JSON list of C-alpha atoms in Angstrom, two decimals:
[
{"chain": "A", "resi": 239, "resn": "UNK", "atom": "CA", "xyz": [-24.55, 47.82, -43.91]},
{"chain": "A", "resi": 240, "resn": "UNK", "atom": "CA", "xyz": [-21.62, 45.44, -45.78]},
{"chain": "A", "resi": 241, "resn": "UNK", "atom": "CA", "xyz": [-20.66, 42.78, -44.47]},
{"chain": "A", "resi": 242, "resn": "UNK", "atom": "CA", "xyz": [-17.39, 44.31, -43.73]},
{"chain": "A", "resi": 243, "resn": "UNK", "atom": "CA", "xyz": [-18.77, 46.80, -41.61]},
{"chain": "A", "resi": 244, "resn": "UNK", "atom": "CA", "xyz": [-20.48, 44.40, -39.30]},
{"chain": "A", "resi": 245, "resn": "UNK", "atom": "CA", "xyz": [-17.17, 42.10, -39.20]},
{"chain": "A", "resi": 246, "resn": "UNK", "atom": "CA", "xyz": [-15.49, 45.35, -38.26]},
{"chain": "A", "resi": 247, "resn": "UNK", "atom": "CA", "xyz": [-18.16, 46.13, -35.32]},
{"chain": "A", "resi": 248, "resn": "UNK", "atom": "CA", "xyz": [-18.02, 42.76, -33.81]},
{"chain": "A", "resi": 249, "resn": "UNK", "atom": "CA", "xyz": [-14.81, 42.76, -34.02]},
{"chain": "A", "resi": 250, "resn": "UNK", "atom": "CA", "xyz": [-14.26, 46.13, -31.93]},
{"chain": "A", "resi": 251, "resn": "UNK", "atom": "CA", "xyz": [-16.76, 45.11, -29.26]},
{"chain": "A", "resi": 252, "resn": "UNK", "atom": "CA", "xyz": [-14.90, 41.49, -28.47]},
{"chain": "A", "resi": 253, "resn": "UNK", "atom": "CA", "xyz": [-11.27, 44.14, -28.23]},
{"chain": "A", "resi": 254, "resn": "UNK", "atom": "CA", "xyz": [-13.59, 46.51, -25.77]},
{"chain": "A", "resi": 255, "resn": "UNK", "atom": "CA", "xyz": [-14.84, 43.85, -24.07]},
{"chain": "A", "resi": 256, "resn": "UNK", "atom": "CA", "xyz": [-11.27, 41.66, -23.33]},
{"chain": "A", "resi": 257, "resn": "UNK", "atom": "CA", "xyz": [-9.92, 45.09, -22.72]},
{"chain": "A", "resi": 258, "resn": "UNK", "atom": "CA", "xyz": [-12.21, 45.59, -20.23]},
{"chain": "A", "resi": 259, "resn": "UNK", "atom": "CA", "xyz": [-11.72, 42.33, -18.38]},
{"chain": "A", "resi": 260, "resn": "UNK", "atom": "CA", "xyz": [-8.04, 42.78, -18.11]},
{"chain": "A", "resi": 261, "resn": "UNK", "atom": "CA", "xyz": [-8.83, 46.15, -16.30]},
{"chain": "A", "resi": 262, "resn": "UNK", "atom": "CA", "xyz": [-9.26, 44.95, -12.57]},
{"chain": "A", "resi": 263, "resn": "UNK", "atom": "CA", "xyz": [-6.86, 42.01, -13.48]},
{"chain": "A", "resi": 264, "resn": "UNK", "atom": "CA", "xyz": [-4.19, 44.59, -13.73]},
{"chain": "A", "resi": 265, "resn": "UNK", "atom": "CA", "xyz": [-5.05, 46.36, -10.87]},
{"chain": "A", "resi": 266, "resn": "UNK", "atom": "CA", "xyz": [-5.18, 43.94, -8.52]},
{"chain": "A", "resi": 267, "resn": "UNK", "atom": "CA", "xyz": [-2.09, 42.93, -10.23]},
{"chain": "A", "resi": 268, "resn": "UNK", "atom": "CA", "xyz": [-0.64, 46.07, -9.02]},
{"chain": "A", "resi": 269, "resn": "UNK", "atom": "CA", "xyz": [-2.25, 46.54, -5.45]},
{"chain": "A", "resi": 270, "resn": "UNK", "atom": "CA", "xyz": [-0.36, 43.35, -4.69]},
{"chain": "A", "resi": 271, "resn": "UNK", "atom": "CA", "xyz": [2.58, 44.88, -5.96]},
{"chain": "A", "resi": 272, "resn": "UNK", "atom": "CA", "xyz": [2.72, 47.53, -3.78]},
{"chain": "A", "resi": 273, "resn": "UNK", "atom": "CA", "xyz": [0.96, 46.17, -0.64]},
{"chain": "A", "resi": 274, "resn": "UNK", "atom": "CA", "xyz": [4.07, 43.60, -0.89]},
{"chain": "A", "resi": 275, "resn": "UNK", "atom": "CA", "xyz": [6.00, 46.60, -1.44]},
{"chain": "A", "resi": 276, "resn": "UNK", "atom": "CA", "xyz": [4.99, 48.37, 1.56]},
{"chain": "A", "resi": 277, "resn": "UNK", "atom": "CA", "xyz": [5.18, 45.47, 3.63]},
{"chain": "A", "resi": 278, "resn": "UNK", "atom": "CA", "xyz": [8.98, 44.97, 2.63]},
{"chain": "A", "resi": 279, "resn": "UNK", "atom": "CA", "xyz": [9.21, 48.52, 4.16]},
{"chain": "A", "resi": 280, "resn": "UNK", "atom": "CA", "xyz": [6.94, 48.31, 6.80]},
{"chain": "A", "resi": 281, "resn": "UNK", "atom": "CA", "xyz": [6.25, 45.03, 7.93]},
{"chain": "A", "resi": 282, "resn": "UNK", "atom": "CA", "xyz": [3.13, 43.99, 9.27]},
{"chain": "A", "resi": 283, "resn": "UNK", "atom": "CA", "xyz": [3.50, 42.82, 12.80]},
{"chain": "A", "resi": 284, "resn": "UNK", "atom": "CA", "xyz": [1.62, 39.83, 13.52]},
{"chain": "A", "resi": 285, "resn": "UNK", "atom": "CA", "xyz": [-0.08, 38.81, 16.97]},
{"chain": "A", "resi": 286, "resn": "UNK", "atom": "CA", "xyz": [1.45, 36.25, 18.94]},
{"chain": "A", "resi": 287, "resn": "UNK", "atom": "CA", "xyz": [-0.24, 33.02, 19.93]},
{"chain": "A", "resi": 288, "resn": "UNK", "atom": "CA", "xyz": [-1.31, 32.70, 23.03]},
{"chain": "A", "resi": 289, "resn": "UNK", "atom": "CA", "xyz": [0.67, 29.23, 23.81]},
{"chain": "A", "resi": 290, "resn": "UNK", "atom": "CA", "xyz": [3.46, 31.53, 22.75]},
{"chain": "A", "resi": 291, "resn": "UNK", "atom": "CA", "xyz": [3.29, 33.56, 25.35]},
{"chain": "A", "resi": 292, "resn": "UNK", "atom": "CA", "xyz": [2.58, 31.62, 28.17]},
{"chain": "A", "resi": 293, "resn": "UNK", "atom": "CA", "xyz": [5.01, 30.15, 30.66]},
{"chain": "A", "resi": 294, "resn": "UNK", "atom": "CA", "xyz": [5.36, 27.02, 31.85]},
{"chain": "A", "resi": 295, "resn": "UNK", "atom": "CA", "xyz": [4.53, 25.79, 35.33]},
{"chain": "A", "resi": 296, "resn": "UNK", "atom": "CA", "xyz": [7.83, 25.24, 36.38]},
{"chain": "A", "resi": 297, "resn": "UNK", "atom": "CA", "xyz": [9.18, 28.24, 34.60]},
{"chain": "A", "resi": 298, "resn": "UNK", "atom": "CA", "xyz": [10.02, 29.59, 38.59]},
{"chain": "A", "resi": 299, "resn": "UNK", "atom": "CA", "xyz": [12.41, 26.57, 38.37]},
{"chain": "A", "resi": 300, "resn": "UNK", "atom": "CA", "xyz": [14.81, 28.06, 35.65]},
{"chain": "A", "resi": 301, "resn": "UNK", "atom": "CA", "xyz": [15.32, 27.11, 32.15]},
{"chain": "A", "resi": 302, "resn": "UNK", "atom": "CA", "xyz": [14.71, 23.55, 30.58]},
{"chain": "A", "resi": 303, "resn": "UNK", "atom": "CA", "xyz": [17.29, 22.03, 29.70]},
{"chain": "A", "resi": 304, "resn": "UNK", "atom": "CA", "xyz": [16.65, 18.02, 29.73]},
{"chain": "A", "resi": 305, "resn": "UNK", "atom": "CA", "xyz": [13.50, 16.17, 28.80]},
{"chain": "A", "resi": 306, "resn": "UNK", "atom": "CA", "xyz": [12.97, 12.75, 29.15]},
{"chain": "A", "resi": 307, "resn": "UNK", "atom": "CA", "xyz": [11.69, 10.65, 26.35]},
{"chain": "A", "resi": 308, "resn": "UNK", "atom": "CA", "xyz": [10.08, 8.65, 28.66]},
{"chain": "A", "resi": 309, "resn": "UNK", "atom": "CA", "xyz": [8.38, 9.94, 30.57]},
{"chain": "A", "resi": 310, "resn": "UNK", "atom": "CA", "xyz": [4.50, 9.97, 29.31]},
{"chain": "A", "resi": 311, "resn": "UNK", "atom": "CA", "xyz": [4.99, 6.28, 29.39]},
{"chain": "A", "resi": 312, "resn": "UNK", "atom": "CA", "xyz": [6.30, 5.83, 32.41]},
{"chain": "A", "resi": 313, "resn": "UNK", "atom": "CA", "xyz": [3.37, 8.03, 34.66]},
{"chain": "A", "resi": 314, "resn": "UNK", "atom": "CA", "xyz": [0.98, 5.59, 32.17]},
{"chain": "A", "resi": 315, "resn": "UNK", "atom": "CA", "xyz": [2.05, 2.64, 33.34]},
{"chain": "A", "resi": 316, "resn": "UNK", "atom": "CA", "xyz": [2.48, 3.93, 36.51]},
{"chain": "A", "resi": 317, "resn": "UNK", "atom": "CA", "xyz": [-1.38, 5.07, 36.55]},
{"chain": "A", "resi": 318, "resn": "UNK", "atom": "CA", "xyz": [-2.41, 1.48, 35.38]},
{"chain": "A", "resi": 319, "resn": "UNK", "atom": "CA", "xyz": [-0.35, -0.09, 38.12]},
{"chain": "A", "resi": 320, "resn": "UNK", "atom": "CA", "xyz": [-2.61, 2.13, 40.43]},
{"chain": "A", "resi": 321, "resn": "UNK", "atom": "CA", "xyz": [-5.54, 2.08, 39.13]},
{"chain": "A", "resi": 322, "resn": "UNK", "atom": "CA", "xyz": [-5.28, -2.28, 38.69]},
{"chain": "A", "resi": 323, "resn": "UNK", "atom": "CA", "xyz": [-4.57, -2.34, 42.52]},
{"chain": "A", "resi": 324, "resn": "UNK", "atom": "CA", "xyz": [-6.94, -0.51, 43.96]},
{"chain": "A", "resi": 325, "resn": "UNK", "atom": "CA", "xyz": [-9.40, -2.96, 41.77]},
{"chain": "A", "resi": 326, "resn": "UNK", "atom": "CA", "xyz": [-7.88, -5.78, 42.83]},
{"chain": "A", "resi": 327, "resn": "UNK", "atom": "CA", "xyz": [-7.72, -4.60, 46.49]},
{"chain": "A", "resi": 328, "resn": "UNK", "atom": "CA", "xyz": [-11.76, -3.86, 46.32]},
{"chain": "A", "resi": 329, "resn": "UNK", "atom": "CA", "xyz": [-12.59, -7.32, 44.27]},
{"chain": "A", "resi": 330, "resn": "UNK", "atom": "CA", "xyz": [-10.08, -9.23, 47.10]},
{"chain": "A", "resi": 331, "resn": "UNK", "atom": "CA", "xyz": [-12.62, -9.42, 49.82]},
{"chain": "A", "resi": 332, "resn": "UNK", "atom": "CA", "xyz": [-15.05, -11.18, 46.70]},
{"chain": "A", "resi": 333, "resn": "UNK", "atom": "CA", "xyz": [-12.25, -13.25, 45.55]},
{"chain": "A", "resi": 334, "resn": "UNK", "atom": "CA", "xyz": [-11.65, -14.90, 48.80]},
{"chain": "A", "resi": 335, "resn": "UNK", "atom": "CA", "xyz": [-14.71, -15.78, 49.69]},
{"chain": "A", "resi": 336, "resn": "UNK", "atom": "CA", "xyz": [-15.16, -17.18, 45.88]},
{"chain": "A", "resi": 337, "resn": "UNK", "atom": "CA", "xyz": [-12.05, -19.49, 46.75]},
{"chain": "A", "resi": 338, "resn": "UNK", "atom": "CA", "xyz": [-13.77, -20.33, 50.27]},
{"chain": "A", "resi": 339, "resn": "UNK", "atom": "CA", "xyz": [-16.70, -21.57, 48.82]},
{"chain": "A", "resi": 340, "resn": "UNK", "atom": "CA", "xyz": [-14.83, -24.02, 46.17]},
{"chain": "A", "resi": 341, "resn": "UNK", "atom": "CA", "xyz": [-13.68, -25.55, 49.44]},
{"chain": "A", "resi": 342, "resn": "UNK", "atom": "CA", "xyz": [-10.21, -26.29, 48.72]},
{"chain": "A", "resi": 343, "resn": "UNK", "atom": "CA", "xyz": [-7.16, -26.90, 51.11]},
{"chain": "A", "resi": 344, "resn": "UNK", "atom": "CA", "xyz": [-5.55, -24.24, 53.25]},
{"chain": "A", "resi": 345, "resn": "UNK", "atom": "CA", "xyz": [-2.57, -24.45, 51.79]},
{"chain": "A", "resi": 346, "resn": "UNK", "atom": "CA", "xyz": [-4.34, -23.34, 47.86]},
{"chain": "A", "resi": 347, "resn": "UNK", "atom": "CA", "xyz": [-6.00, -20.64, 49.71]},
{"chain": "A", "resi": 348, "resn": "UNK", "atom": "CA", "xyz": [-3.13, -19.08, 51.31]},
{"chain": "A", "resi": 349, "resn": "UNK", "atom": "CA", "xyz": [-1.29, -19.37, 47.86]},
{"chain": "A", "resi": 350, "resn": "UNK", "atom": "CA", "xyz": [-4.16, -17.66, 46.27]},
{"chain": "A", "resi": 351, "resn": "UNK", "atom": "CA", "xyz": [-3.80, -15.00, 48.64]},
{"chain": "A", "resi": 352, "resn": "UNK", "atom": "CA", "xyz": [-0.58, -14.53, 48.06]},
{"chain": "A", "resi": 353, "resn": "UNK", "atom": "CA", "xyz": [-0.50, -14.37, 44.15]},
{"chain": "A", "resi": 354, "resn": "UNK", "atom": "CA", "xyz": [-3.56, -11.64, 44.11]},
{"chain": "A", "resi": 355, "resn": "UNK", "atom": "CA", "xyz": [-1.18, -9.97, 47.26]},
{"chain": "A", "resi": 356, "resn": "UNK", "atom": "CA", "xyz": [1.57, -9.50, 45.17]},
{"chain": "A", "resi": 357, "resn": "UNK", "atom": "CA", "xyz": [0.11, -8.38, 42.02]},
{"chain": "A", "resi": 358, "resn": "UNK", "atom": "CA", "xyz": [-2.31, -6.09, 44.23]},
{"chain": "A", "resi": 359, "resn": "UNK", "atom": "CA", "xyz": [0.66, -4.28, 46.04]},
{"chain": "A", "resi": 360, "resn": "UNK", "atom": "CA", "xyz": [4.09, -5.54, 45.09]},
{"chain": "A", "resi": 361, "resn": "UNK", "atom": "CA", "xyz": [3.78, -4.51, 41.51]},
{"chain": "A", "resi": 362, "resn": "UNK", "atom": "CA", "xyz": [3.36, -0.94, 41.81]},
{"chain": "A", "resi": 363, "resn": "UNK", "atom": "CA", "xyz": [6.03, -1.16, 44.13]},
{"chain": "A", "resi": 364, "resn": "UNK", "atom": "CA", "xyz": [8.79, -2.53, 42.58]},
{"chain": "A", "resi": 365, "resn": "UNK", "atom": "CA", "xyz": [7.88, -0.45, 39.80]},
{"chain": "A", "resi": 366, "resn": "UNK", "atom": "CA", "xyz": [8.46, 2.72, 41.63]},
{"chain": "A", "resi": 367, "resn": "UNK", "atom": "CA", "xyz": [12.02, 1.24, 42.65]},
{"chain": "A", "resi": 368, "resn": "UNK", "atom": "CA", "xyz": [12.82, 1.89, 39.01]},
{"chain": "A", "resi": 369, "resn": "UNK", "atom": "CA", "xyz": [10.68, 4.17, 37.36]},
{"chain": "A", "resi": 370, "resn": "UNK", "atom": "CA", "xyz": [11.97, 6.78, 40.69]},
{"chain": "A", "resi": 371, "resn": "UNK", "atom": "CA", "xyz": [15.31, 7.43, 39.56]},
{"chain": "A", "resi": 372, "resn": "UNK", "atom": "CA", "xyz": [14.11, 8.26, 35.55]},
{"chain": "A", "resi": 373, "resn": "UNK", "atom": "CA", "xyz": [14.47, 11.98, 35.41]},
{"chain": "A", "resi": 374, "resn": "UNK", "atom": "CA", "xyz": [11.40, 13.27, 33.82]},
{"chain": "A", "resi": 375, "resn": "UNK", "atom": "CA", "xyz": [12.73, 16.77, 33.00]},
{"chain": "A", "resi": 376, "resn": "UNK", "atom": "CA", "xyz": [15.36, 18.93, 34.46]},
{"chain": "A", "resi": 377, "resn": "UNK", "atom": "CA", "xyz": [15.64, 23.16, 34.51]},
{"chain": "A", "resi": 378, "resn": "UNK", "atom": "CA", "xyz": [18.47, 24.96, 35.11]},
{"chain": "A", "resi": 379, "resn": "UNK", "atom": "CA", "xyz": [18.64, 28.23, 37.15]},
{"chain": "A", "resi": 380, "resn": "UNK", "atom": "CA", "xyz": [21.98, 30.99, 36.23]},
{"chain": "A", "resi": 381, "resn": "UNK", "atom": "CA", "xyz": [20.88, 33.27, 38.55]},
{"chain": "A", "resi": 382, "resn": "UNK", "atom": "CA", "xyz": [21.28, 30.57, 41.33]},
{"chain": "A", "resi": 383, "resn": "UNK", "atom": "CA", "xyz": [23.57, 27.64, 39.61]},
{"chain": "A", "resi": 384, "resn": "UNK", "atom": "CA", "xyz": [20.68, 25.34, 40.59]},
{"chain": "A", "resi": 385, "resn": "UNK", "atom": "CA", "xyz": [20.07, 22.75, 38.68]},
{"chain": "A", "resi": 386, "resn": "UNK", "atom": "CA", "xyz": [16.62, 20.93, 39.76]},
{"chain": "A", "resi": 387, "resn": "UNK", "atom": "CA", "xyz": [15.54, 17.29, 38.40]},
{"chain": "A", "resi": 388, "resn": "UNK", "atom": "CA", "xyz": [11.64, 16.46, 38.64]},
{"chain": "A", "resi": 389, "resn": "UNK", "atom": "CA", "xyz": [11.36, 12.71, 38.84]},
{"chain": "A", "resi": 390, "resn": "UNK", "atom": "CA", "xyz": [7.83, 10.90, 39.51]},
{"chain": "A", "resi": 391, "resn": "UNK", "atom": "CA", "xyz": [6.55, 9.74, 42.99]},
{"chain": "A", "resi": 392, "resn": "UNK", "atom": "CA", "xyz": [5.00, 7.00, 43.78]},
{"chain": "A", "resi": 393, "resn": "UNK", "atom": "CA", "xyz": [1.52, 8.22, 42.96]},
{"chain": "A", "resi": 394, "resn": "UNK", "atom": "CA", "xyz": [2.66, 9.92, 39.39]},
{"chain": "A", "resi": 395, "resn": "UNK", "atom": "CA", "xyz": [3.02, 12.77, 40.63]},
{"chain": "A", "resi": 396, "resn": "UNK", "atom": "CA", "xyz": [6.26, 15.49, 39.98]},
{"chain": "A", "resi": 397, "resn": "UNK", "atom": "CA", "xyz": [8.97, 15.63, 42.84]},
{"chain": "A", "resi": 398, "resn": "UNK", "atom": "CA", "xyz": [11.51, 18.56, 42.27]},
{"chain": "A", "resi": 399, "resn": "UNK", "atom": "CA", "xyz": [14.86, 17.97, 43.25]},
{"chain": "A", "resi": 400, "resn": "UNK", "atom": "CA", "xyz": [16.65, 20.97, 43.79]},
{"chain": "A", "resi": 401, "resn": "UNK", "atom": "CA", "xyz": [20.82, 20.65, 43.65]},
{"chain": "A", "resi": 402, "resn": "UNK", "atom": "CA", "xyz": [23.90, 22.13, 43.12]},
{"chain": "A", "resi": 403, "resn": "UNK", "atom": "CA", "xyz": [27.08, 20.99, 41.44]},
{"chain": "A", "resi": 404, "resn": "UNK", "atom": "CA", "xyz": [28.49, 20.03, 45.14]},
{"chain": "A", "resi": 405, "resn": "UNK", "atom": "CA", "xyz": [25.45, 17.91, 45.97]},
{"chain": "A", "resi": 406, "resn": "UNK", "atom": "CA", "xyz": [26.61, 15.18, 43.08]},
{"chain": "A", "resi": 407, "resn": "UNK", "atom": "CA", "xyz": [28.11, 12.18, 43.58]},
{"chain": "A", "resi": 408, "resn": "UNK", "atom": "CA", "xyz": [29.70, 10.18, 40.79]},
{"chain": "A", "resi": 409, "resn": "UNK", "atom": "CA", "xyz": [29.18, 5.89, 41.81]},
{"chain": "A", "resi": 410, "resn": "UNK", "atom": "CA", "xyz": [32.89, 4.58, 41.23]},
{"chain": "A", "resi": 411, "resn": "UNK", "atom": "CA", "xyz": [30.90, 1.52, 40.49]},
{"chain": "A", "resi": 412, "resn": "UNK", "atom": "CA", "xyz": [28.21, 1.96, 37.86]},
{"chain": "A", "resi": 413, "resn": "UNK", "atom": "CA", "xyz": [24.90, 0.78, 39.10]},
{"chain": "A", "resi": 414, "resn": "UNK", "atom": "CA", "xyz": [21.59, -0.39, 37.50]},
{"chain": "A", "resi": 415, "resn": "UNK", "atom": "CA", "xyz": [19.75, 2.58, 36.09]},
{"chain": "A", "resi": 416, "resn": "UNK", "atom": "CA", "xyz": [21.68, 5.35, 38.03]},
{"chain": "A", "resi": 417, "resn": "UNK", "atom": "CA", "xyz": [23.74, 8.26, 36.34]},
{"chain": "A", "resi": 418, "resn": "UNK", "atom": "CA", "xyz": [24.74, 10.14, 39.67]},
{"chain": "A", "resi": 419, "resn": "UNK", "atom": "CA", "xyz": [23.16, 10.25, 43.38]},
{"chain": "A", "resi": 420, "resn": "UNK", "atom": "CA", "xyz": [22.18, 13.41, 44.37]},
{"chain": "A", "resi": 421, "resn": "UNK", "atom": "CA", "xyz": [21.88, 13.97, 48.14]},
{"chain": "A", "resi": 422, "resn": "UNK", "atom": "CA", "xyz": [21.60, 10.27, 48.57]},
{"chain": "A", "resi": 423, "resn": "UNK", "atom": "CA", "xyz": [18.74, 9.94, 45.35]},
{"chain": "A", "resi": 424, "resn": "UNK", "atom": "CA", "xyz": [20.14, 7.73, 42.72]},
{"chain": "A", "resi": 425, "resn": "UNK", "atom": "CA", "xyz": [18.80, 10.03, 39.07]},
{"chain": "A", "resi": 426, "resn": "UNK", "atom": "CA", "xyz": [18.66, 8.37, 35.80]},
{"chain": "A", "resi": 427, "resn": "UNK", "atom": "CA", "xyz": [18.91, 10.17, 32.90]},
{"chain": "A", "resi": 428, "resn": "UNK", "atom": "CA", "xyz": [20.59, 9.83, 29.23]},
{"chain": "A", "resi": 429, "resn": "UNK", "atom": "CA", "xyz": [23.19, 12.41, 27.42]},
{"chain": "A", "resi": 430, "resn": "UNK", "atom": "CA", "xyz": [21.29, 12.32, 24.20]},
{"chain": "A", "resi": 431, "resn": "UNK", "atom": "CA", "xyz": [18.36, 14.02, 25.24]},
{"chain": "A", "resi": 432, "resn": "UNK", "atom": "CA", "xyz": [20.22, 17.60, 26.37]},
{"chain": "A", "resi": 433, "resn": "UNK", "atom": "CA", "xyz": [19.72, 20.81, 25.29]},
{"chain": "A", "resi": 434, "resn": "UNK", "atom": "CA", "xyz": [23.16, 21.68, 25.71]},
{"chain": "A", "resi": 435, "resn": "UNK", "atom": "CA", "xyz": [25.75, 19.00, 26.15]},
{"chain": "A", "resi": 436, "resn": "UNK", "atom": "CA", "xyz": [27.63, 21.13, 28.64]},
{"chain": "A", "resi": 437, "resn": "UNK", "atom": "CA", "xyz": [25.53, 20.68, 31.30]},
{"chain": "A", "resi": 438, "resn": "UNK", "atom": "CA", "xyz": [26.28, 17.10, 31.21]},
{"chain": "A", "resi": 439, "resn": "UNK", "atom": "CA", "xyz": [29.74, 17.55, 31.29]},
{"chain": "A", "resi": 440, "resn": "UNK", "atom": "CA", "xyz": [29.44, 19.53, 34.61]},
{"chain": "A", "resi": 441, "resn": "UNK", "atom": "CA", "xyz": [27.09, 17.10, 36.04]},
{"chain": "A", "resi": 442, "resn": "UNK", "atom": "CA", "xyz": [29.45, 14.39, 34.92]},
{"chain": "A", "resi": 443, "resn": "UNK", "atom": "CA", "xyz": [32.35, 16.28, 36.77]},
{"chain": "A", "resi": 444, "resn": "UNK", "atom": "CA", "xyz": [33.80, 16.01, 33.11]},
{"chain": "A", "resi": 445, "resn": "UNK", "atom": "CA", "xyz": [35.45, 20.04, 33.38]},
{"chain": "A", "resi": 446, "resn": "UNK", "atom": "CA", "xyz": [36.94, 19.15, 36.90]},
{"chain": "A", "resi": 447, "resn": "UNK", "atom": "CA", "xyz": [40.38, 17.84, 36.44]},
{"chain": "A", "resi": 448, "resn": "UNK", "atom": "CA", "xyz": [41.17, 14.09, 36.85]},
{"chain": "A", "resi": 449, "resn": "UNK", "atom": "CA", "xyz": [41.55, 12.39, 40.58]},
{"chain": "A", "resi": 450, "resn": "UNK", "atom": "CA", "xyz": [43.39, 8.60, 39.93]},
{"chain": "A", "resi": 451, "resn": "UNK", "atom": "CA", "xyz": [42.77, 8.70, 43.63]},
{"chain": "A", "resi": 452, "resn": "UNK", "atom": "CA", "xyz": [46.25, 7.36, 44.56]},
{"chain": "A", "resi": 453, "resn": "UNK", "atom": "CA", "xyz": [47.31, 7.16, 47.88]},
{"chain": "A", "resi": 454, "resn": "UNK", "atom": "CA", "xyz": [50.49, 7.93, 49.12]},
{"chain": "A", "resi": 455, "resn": "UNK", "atom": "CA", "xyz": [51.10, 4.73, 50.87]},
{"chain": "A", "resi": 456, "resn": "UNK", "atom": "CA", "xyz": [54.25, 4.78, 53.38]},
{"chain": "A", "resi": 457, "resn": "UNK", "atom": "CA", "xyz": [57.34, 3.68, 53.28]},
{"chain": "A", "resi": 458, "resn": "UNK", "atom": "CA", "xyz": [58.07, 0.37, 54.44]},
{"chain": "A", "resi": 459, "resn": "UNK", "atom": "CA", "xyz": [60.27, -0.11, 57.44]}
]
């Protein structure tokens, strides 16, 4: 055989051989095509998650429409509070009779007392005098007009306030940490953090019309 014939073989059997490589290339090629094709037509309907479709707890209460930023850190430091009293009110009875033994004066003793007293129970306390009023999140119901505000109690727990627009009372004086008073509770809560700024407003009493609350004084005499 010449030497052009067997350039001419090899030759054909590399052409066969790509050829026959770019064979399922192309057809994938094109099963993509039209599976994207039918898909544009048909499209493929794809299972929901299952945190998609469940509802909240509170979803009886209406629809969310506040969330406080705050409050994860709030119930934490509300837990540590807790949890640092109840130590210190199990180590007290240890404590004082450490202090009894070092035989100092009555009058360091009862001042010992009354340091691990107040950072045993008057903590927590005054910080439930502020951390009460924060609104931790707040649902609104349209079948009912009920708006209800879940604040924390003193154990960390939710408390559900529910209200309507006639339970609100705007302060004429502004006070520390309170946005309106609600059948004598003081709430907290910030305008940013709305899903819909219209609900402020009503809370607000922004859509009712202005009251200068002018007397009509009488004439004098």
């Amino acid at each position: 055989m010449s030497v052009r014939a067997c350039l001419g073989l090899l030759m054909s059997r590399q052409i066969i051989r790509r050829f026959s490589l770019t064979i399922p290339c192309n057809q994938s090629c094109s099963r993509i095509l039209v599976s994207k094709a039918q898909n544009d037509y048909f499209p493929v309907k794809v299972p929901c998650q299952k945190y998609a479709t469940t509802q909240s707890p509170n979803h009886k209460l209406g629809v969310e429409i506040y969330n406080g930023p705050l409050a994860r850190r709030i119930r934490s430091v509300k837990l540590f509070s807790l949890s640092t009293s109840l130590m210190g009110l199990i180590a007290q009875p240890i404590i004082i009779e450490r202090i009894m033994e070092t035989g100092v004066s009555i009058v360091a003793m009862i001042f010992s007392g009354a340091v691990v007293q107040f950072f045993t129970f008057v903590t927590p306390v005054v910080l439930h005098y502020f951390t009460k009023k924060y609104v931790k999140v707040m649902y609104y119901d349209p079948e009912t007009d009920t708006y209800s505000a879940v604040t924390h109690t003193f154990w960390a727990t939710d408390k559900v306030l529910p209200f309507k627009l006639d339970d609100v009372v705007i302060p004429d004086i502004p006070r520390m940490f309170t946005t309106i008073i609600v059948k004598g509770n003081p709430l907290f809560f910030d305008i940013n953090f709305f899903e819909d700024v219209g609900h402020y407003k009503k809370l607000m009493g922004f859509d009712k019309p202005i009251d200068f609350k002018l007397e009509d004084k009488p004439p004098r005499s």
